[in-house]
Each structure stands twice: as C-alpha cells, then as structure tokens.
Tab-separated table of N, CA and C in Angstrom:
chain	number	residue	atom	x	y	z
V	2	MET	N	20.990	5.193	28.367
V	2	MET	CA	20.552	4.112	27.881
V	2	MET	C	18.974	4.132	27.645
V	3	VAL	N	18.436	4.930	28.551
V	3	VAL	CA	16.931	5.275	28.614
V	3	VAL	C	16.436	5.965	27.376
V	4	GLN	N	17.529	6.923	27.039
V	4	GLN	CA	17.159	7.687	25.911
V	4	GLN	C	17.232	7.076	24.560
V	5	GLU	N	18.196	6.135	24.549
V	5	GLU	CA	18.235	5.179	23.381
V	5	GLU	C	16.997	4.330	23.099
V	6	PHE	N	16.601	3.904	24.167
V	6	PHE	CA	15.109	3.026	24.222
V	6	PHE	C	14.056	4.040	23.931
V	7	ALA	N	14.060	5.063	24.217
V	7	ALA	CA	12.929	6.064	23.719
V	7	ALA	C	12.954	6.305	22.352
V	8	ALA	N	14.285	6.527	21.803
V	8	ALA	CA	14.479	6.630	20.351
V	8	ALA	C	14.137	5.300	19.447
V	9	LEU	N	14.037	4.160	20.152
V	9	LEU	CA	13.946	2.917	19.265
V	9	LEU	C	12.559	2.877	18.705
V	10	GLY	N	11.423	3.368	19.396
V	10	GLY	CA	10.273	3.332	18.848
V	10	GLY	C	10.038	4.254	17.574
V	11	ASN	N	10.779	5.352	17.501
V	11	ASN	CA	10.751	6.138	16.267
V	11	ASN	C	11.442	5.379	15.223
V	12	ILE	N	12.625	4.831	15.401
V	12	ILE	CA	13.423	4.037	14.512
V	12	ILE	C	12.510	2.968	14.032
V	13	LEU	N	11.910	2.207	14.713
V	13	LEU	CA	11.299	1.054	14.408
V	13	LEU	C	10.132	1.565	13.370
V	14	THR	N	9.385	2.609	13.842
V	14	THR	CA	8.322	3.197	13.071
V	14	THR	C	8.867	3.617	11.608
V	15	ASN	N	10.075	4.208	11.505
V	15	ASN	CA	10.515	4.679	10.193
V	15	ASN	C	10.999	3.496	9.406
V	16	ILE	N	11.358	2.441	10.030
V	16	ILE	CA	11.669	1.163	9.326
V	16	ILE	C	10.425	0.481	8.739
V	17	SER	N	9.346	0.525	9.624
V	17	SER	CA	8.176	-0.049	9.107
V	17	SER	C	7.520	0.690	7.949
V	18	ASP	N	7.611	1.901	8.147
V	18	ASP	CA	7.066	2.923	7.061
V	18	ASP	C	7.743	2.721	5.629
V	19	ASN	N	9.142	2.658	5.852
V	19	ASN	CA	10.051	2.388	4.600
V	19	ASN	C	9.943	1.026	4.114
V	20	SER	N	9.589	-0.015	4.823
V	20	SER	CA	9.440	-1.352	4.478
V	20	SER	C	7.912	-1.375	3.649
V	21	ALA	N	6.954	-0.832	4.104
V	21	ALA	CA	5.630	-0.617	3.468
V	21	ALA	C	5.906	0.133	2.082
V	22	ILE	N	6.481	1.159	2.114
V	22	ILE	CA	6.759	1.933	0.875
V	22	ILE	C	7.254	0.975	-0.192
V	23	VAL	N	8.490	0.232	0.195
V	23	VAL	CA	9.247	-0.626	-0.736
V	23	VAL	C	8.332	-1.736	-1.075
V	24	SER	N	7.456	-2.272	-0.321
V	24	SER	CA	6.629	-3.242	-0.733
V	24	SER	C	5.427	-2.920	-1.738
V	25	CYS	N	4.867	-1.798	-1.407
V	25	CYS	CA	4.089	-1.231	-2.432
V	25	CYS	C	4.547	-0.879	-3.772
V	26	GLU	N	5.706	-0.352	-3.687
V	26	GLU	CA	6.398	0.065	-5.020
V	26	GLU	C	6.780	-1.308	-5.705
V	27	ASN	N	7.019	-2.372	-5.154
V	27	ASN	CA	7.334	-3.559	-5.753
V	27	ASN	C	6.090	-4.257	-6.247
V	28	ALA	N	5.057	-4.185	-5.529
V	28	ALA	CA	3.805	-4.738	-5.954
V	28	ALA	C	3.346	-3.906	-7.087
V	29	PHE	N	3.403	-2.701	-7.255
V	29	PHE	CA	2.943	-2.009	-8.338
V	29	PHE	C	3.863	-2.242	-9.593
V	30	ALA	N	5.073	-2.513	-9.308
V	30	ALA	CA	5.890	-2.794	-10.498
V	30	ALA	C	5.669	-4.161	-10.930
V	31	LEU	N	5.222	-5.268	-10.028
V	31	LEU	CA	5.016	-6.547	-10.659
V	31	LEU	C	3.700	-6.506	-11.220
V	32	LEU	N	2.672	-5.690	-10.842
V	32	LEU	CA	1.386	-5.576	-11.623
V	32	LEU	C	1.713	-4.840	-13.139
V	33	GLU	N	2.364	-4.009	-12.962
V	33	GLU	CA	2.851	-3.296	-14.460
V	33	GLU	C	3.417	-4.289	-15.176
V	34	HIS	N	4.416	-5.075	-14.645
V	34	HIS	CA	5.118	-6.164	-15.460
V	34	HIS	C	4.108	-7.142	-15.946
V	35	GLU	N	3.193	-7.614	-15.177
V	35	GLU	CA	2.263	-8.448	-15.531
V	35	GLU	C	1.216	-8.032	-16.494
V	36	GLY	N	1.257	-6.815	-16.973
V	36	GLY	CA	0.524	-6.205	-17.805
V	36	GLY	C	-0.885	-5.510	-17.409
V	37	CYS	N	-0.906	-5.196	-16.273
V	37	CYS	CA	-2.023	-4.504	-15.496
V	37	CYS	C	-2.129	-3.127	-16.256
V	38	GLN	N	-3.233	-2.817	-16.824
V	38	GLN	CA	-3.441	-1.632	-17.562
V	38	GLN	C	-4.000	-0.561	-16.774
V	39	ASP	N	-4.428	-0.915	-15.624
V	39	ASP	CA	-5.108	0.205	-14.775
V	39	ASP	C	-4.154	0.944	-14.070
V	40	MET	N	-2.942	0.607	-13.832
V	40	MET	CA	-2.048	1.397	-13.089
V	40	MET	C	-1.802	2.703	-13.848
V	41	GLY	N	-1.929	2.727	-15.224
V	41	GLY	CA	-1.674	4.102	-15.751
V	41	GLY	C	-2.840	4.969	-15.612
V	42	LYS	N	-4.042	4.414	-15.454
V	42	LYS	CA	-5.225	5.162	-15.084
V	42	LYS	C	-5.078	5.868	-13.668
V	43	ILE	N	-4.862	5.099	-12.803
V	43	ILE	CA	-4.622	5.613	-11.288
V	43	ILE	C	-3.575	6.650	-11.203
V	44	ILE	N	-2.544	6.731	-12.045
V	44	ILE	CA	-1.643	7.802	-11.753
V	44	ILE	C	-1.983	9.100	-12.584
V	45	ASP	N	-3.042	8.926	-13.327
V	45	ASP	CA	-3.424	9.993	-14.199
V	45	ASP	C	-3.954	11.196	-13.199
V	46	PRO	N	-3.744	12.345	-13.372
V	46	PRO	CA	-4.083	13.543	-12.503
V	46	PRO	C	-5.691	13.611	-12.451
V	47	GLY	N	-6.173	13.357	-13.400
V	47	GLY	CA	-7.686	13.418	-13.503
V	47	GLY	C	-8.495	12.307	-12.919
V	48	TYR	N	-7.850	11.186	-12.482
V	48	TYR	CA	-8.455	9.936	-12.213
V	48	TYR	C	-9.238	10.277	-10.916
V	49	GLN	N	-10.548	9.750	-10.852
V	49	GLN	CA	-11.392	9.903	-9.619
V	49	GLN	C	-11.575	8.517	-9.225
V	50	LEU	N	-11.415	8.228	-7.851
V	50	LEU	CA	-11.670	6.897	-7.097
V	50	LEU	C	-13.344	6.644	-7.313
V	51	SER	N	-13.544	5.404	-7.270
V	51	SER	CA	-14.858	4.970	-7.461
V	51	SER	C	-15.472	5.242	-6.028
V	52	ASN	N	-16.928	5.282	-6.109
V	52	ASN	CA	-17.507	5.578	-4.940
V	52	ASN	C	-17.600	4.158	-4.195
V	53	PRO	N	-17.560	4.279	-2.690
V	53	PRO	CA	-17.553	2.966	-2.038
V	53	PRO	C	-18.750	2.081	-2.310
V	54	SER	N	-19.954	2.562	-2.573
V	54	SER	CA	-21.034	1.717	-2.918
V	54	SER	C	-20.773	0.842	-4.231
V	55	GLU	N	-20.056	1.392	-5.144
V	55	GLU	CA	-19.676	0.834	-6.351
V	55	GLU	C	-18.633	-0.275	-6.191
V	56	LEU	N	-17.812	-0.365	-5.062
V	56	LEU	CA	-16.892	-1.317	-4.765
V	56	LEU	C	-17.424	-2.483	-3.796
V	57	GLU	N	-18.705	-2.520	-3.331
V	57	GLU	CA	-19.080	-3.514	-2.473
V	57	GLU	C	-18.946	-4.997	-2.885
V	58	ALA	N	-19.167	-5.060	-4.151
V	58	ALA	CA	-18.949	-6.567	-4.535
V	58	ALA	C	-17.282	-6.954	-4.492
V	59	CYS	N	-16.455	-6.053	-4.249
V	59	CYS	CA	-15.026	-6.509	-4.192
V	59	CYS	C	-14.576	-6.460	-2.723
V	60	ALA	N	-15.356	-5.948	-1.843
V	60	ALA	CA	-14.956	-5.559	-0.426
V	60	ALA	C	-14.389	-6.860	0.259
V	61	ALA	N	-15.034	-8.062	0.186
V	61	ALA	CA	-14.446	-9.212	0.675
V	61	ALA	C	-13.158	-9.659	0.218
V	62	ARG	N	-12.964	-9.478	-0.970
V	62	ARG	CA	-11.673	-9.896	-1.595
V	62	ARG	C	-10.472	-8.896	-1.112
V	63	VAL	N	-10.963	-7.509	-1.027
V	63	VAL	CA	-10.170	-6.540	-0.648
V	63	VAL	C	-9.644	-6.673	0.765
V	64	GLN	N	-10.637	-7.142	1.568
V	64	GLN	CA	-10.251	-7.327	2.999
V	64	GLN	C	-9.445	-8.642	3.230
V	65	SER	N	-9.496	-9.629	2.493
V	65	SER	CA	-8.505	-10.886	2.530
V	65	SER	C	-7.203	-10.411	2.120
V	66	VAL	N	-7.110	-9.494	1.060
V	66	VAL	CA	-5.838	-9.197	0.477
V	66	VAL	C	-5.123	-8.364	1.471
V	67	LYS	N	-5.987	-7.346	2.054
V	67	LYS	CA	-5.374	-6.366	3.149
V	67	LYS	C	-4.752	-7.264	4.245
V	68	LYS	N	-5.483	-8.204	4.846
V	68	LYS	CA	-5.085	-8.967	5.828
V	68	LYS	C	-3.806	-9.725	5.573
V	69	SER	N	-3.744	-10.143	4.372
V	69	SER	CA	-2.570	-11.126	3.937
V	69	SER	C	-1.428	-9.995	3.729
V	70	PHE	N	-1.458	-8.902	3.356
V	70	PHE	CA	-0.482	-7.809	3.142
V	70	PHE	C	0.065	-7.481	4.601
V	71	LEU	N	-0.871	-7.240	5.538
V	71	LEU	CA	-0.473	-6.750	6.837
V	71	LEU	C	0.016	-7.817	7.654
C-alpha cells in the first residue's frame, strides 16, 4: 500500500500535465475558430518571439489571464 501511495504523486503529475496540454490545445483551437490570425505566425519555423521589453504594455493583462488559467 505504501508503494501505491508513492506512485500516486507521479500519476497525479501526469494527469495534470495531460490536462494542461488538452486545455491549451482547446484554447488554440478556439482562437483559430474565432479567426485569430496570429496562430499561423506562431507555428511558422522562422517566427521569433518579441523581446520582453516590447511586451511590457501587455504584462498586466497576461498576468491576470495566467492567474485565471492556473
């Protein structure tokens, strides 16, 4: 029984990881369905992320969305 409890942590971690992946995939699918044009840009192999300094104006909104997601 002790061994089963030891494995429980790994099982819950895997469940959480899988849930996060499914949630992200669904969020991306909804964005694409709603006509978000930026998704195609992000998956392009040559796409480069913006510098953090360029994103400062959006930081507060990103933080609130992140908190809601988590």
